[in-house]
PDB file of C-alpha atoms in Angstrom:
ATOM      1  CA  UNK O 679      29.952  37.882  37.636  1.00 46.00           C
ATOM      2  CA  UNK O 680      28.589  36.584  34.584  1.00 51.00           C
ATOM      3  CA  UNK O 681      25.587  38.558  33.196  1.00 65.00           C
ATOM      4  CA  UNK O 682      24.688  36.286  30.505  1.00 69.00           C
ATOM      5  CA  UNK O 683      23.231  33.865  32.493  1.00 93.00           C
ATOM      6  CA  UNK O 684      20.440  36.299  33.981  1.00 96.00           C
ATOM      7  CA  UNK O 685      17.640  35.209  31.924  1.00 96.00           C
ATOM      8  CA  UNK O 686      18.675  31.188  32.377  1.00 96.00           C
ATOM      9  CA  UNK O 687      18.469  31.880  36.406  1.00 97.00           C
ATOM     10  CA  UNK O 688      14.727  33.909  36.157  1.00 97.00           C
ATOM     11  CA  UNK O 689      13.323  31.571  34.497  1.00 97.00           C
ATOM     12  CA  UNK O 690      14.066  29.363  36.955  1.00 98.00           C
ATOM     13  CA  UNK O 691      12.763  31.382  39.649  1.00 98.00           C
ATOM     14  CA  UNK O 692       9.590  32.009  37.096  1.00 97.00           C
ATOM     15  CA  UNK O 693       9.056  28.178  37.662  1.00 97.00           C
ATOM     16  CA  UNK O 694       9.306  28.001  41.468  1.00 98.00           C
ATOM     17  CA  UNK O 695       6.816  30.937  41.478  1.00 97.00           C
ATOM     18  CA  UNK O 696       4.654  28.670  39.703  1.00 96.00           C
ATOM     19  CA  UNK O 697       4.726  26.127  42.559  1.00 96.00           C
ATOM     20  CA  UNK O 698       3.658  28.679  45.437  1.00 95.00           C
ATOM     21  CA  UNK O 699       0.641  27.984  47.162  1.00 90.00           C
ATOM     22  CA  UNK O 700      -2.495  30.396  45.894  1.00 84.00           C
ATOM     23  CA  UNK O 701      -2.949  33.074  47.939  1.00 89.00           C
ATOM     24  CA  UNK O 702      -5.516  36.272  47.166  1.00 87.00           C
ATOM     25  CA  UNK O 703      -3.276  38.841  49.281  1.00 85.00           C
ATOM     26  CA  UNK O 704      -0.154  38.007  48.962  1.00 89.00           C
ATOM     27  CA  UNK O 705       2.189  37.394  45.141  1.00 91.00           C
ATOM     28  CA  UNK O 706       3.665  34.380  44.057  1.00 95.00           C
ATOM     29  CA  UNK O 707       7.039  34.962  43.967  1.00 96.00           C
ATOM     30  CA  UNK O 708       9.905  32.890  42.806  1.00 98.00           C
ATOM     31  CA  UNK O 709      13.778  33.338  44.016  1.00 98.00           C
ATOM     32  CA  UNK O 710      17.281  31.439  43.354  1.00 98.00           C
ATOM     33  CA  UNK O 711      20.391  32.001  45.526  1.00 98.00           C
ATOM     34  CA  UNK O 712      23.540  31.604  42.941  1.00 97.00           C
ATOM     35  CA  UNK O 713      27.384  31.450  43.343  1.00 96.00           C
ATOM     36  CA  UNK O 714      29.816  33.269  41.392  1.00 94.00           C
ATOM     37  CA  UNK O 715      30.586  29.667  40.263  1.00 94.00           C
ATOM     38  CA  UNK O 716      27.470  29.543  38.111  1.00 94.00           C
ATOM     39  CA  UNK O 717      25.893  27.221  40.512  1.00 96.00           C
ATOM     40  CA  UNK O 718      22.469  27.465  42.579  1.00 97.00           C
ATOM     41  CA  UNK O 719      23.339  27.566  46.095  1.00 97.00           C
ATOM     42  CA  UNK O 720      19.073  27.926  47.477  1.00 98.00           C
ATOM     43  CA  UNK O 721      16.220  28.413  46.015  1.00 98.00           C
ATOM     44  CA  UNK O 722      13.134  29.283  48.068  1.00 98.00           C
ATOM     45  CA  UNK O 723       8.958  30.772  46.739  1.00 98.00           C
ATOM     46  CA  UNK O 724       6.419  32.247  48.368  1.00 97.00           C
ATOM     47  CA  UNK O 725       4.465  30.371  51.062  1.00 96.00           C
ATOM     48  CA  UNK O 726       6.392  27.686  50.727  1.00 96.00           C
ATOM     49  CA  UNK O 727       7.189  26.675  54.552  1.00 94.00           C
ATOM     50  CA  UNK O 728       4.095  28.726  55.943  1.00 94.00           C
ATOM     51  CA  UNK O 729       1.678  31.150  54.686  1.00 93.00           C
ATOM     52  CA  UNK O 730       3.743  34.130  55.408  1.00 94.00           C
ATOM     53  CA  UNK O 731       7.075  33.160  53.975  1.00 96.00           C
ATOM     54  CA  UNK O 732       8.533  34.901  51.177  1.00 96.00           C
ATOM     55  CA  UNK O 733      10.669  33.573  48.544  1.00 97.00           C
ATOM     56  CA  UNK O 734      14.256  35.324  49.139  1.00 97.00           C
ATOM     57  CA  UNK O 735      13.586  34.673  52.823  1.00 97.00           C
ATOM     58  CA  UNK O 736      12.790  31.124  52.180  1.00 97.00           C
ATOM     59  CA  UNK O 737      15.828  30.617  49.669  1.00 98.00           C
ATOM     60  CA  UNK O 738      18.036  32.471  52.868  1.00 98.00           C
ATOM     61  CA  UNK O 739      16.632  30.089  55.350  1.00 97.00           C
ATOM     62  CA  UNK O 740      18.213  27.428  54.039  1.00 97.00           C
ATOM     63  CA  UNK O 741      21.993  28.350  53.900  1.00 97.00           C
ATOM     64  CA  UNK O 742      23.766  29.392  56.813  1.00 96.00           C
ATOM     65  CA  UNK O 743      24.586  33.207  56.933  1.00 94.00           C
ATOM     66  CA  UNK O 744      28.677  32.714  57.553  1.00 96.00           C
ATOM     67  CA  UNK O 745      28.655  31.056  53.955  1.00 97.00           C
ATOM     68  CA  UNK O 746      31.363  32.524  52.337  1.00 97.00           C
ATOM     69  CA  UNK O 747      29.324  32.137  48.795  1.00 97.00           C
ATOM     70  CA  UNK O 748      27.016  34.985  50.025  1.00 97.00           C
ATOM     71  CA  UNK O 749      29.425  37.608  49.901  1.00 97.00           C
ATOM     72  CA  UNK O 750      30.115  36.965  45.595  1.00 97.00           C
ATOM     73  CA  UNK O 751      26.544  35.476  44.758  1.00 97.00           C
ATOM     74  CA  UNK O 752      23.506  36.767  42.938  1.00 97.00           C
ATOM     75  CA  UNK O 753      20.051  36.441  44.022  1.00 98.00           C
ATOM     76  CA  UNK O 754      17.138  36.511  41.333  1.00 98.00           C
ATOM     77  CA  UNK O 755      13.802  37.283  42.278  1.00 98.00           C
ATOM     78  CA  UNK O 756      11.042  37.543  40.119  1.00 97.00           C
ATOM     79  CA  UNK O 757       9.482  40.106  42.023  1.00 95.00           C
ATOM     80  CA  UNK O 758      11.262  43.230  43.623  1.00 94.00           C
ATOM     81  CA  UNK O 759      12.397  42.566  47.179  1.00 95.00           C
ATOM     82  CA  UNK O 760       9.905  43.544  49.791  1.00 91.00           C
ATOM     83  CA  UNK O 761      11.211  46.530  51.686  1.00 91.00           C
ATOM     84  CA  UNK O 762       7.708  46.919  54.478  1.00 88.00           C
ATOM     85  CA  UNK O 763       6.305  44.358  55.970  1.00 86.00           C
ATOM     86  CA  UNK O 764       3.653  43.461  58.838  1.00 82.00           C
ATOM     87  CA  UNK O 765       3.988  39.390  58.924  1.00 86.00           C
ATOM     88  CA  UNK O 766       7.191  39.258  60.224  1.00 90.00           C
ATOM     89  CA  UNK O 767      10.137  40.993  61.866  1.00 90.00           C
ATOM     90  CA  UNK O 768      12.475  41.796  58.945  1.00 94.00           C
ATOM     91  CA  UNK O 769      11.666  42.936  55.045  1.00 94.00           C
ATOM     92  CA  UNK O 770      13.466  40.586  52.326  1.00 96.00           C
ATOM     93  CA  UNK O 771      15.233  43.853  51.535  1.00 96.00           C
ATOM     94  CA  UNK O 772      17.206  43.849  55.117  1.00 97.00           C
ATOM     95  CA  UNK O 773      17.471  40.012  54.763  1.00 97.00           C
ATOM     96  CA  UNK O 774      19.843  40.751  51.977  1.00 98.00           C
ATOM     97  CA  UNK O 775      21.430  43.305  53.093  1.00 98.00           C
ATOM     98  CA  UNK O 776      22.221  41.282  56.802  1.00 97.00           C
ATOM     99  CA  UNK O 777      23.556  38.522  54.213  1.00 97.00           C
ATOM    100  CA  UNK O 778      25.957  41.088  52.022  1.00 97.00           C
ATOM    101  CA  UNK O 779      25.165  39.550  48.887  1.00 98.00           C
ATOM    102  CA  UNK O 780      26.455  41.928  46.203  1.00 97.00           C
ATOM    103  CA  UNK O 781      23.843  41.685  43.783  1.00 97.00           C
ATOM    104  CA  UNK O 782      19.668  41.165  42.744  1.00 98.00           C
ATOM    105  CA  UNK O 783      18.334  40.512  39.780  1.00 98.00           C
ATOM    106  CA  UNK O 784      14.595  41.028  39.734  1.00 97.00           C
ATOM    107  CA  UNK O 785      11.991  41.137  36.801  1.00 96.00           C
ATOM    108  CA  UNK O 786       9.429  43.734  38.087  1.00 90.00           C
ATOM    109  CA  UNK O 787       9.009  46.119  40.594  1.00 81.00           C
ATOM    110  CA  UNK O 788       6.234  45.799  43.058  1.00 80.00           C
ATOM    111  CA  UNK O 789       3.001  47.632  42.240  1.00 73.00           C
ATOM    112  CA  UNK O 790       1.323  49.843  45.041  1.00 66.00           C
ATOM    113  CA  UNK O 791      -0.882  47.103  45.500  1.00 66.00           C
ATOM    114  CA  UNK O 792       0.120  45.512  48.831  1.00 71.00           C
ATOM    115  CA  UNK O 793       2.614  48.699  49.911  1.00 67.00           C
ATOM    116  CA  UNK O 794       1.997  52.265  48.519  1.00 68.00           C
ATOM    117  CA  UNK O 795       5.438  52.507  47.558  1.00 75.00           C
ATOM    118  CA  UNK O 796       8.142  49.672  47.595  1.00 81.00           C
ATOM    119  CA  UNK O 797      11.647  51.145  48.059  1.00 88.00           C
ATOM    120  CA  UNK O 798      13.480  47.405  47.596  1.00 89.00           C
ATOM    121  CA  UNK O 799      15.320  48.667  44.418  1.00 91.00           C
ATOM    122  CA  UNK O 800      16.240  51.922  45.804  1.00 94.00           C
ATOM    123  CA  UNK O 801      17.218  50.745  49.659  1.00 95.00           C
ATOM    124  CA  UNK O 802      19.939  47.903  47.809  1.00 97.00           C
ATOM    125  CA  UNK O 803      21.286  50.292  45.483  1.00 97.00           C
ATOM    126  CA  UNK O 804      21.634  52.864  48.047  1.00 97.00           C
ATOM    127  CA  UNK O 805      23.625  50.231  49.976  1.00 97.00           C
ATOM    128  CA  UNK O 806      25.750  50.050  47.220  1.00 97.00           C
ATOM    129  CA  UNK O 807      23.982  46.664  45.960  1.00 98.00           C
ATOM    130  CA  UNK O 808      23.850  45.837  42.714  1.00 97.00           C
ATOM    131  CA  UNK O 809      20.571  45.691  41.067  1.00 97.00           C
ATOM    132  CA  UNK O 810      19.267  44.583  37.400  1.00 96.00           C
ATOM    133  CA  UNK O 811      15.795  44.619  36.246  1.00 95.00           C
ATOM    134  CA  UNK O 812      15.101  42.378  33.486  1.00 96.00           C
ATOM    135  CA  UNK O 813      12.190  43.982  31.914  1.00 95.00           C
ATOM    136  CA  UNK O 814      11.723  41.047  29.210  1.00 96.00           C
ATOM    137  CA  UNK O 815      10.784  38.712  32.004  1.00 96.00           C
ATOM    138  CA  UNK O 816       8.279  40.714  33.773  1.00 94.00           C
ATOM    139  CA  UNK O 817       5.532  39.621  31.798  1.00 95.00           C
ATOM    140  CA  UNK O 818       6.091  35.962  32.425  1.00 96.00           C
ATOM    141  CA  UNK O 819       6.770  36.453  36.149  1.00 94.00           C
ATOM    142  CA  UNK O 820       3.555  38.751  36.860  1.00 90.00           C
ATOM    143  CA  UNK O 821       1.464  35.449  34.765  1.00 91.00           C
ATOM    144  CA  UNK O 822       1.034  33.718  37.920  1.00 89.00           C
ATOM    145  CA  UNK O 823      -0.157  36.999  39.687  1.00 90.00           C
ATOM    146  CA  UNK O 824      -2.662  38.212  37.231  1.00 84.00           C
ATOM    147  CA  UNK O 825      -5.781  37.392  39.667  1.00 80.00           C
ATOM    148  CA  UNK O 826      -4.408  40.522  41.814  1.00 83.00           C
ATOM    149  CA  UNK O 827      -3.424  42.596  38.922  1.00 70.00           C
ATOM    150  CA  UNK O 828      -7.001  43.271  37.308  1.00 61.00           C
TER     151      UNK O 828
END
């Protein structure tokens, strides 16, 4: 898969981050669903269907699971995937392993804000996942964030 768009795809999922609903417990979070063709397949950010939805969940809501994309495509998510959580059923982490996507691209890991200790980076690459951090984003996607970050 080509690498060298990474930082073309994060910033796009920096912008949808920007268009989550504010929210004092919970991140704004930006992700993008792409092919091995070089072409978005879903995008999906925090909050944006209810007040519980996360953004890889919402970007995987809207493609059906048997698409045959999933099993070459990239997912970029300006946050580290969740891999704990109360509001629903299933952690973003699972969601993406249930899909078989071979590869995340994130910009930061998730403080201990909201969970002690995220294991989203770990659980994928123990799975055999792919995962890149692209620490020259992380600034720009924790911006929209900073109110829980002081």
């Amino acid at each position: 898969m080509p690498q060298l768009d990474d930082p073309r795809w994060m910033t796009r999922a920096i912008e949808l981050a920007h268009r989550c609903p504010p929210a004092t417990g919970a991140y704004s979070v930006g992700a993008v669903l792409v092919g091995e063709d070089g072409e978005e397949i879903s995008y999906g950010f925090s909050r944006e269907v209810d007040d519980a939805v996360h953004a890889e969940e919402s970007a995987l809501a809207k493609i059906d699971p048997d698409d045959p994309r999933l099993a070459t495509a990239t997912i970029y998510s300006t946050l580290e995937p969740c891999s704990q959580r109360t509001s629903r059923p299933r952690t973003c982490t699972q969601l993406i392993l249930a899909a078989k996507i071979p590869r995340v691209v994130i910009a930061w890991r998730e403080p201990g804000l909201f969970v002690a200790d995220c294991q989203g980076y770990e659980l994928l690459t123990a799975a055999g996942v792919t995962v890149a951090e692209l620490p020259e984003l992380a600034e720009r996607a924790r911006a929209m964030n900073a109110h829980l970050l002081l």
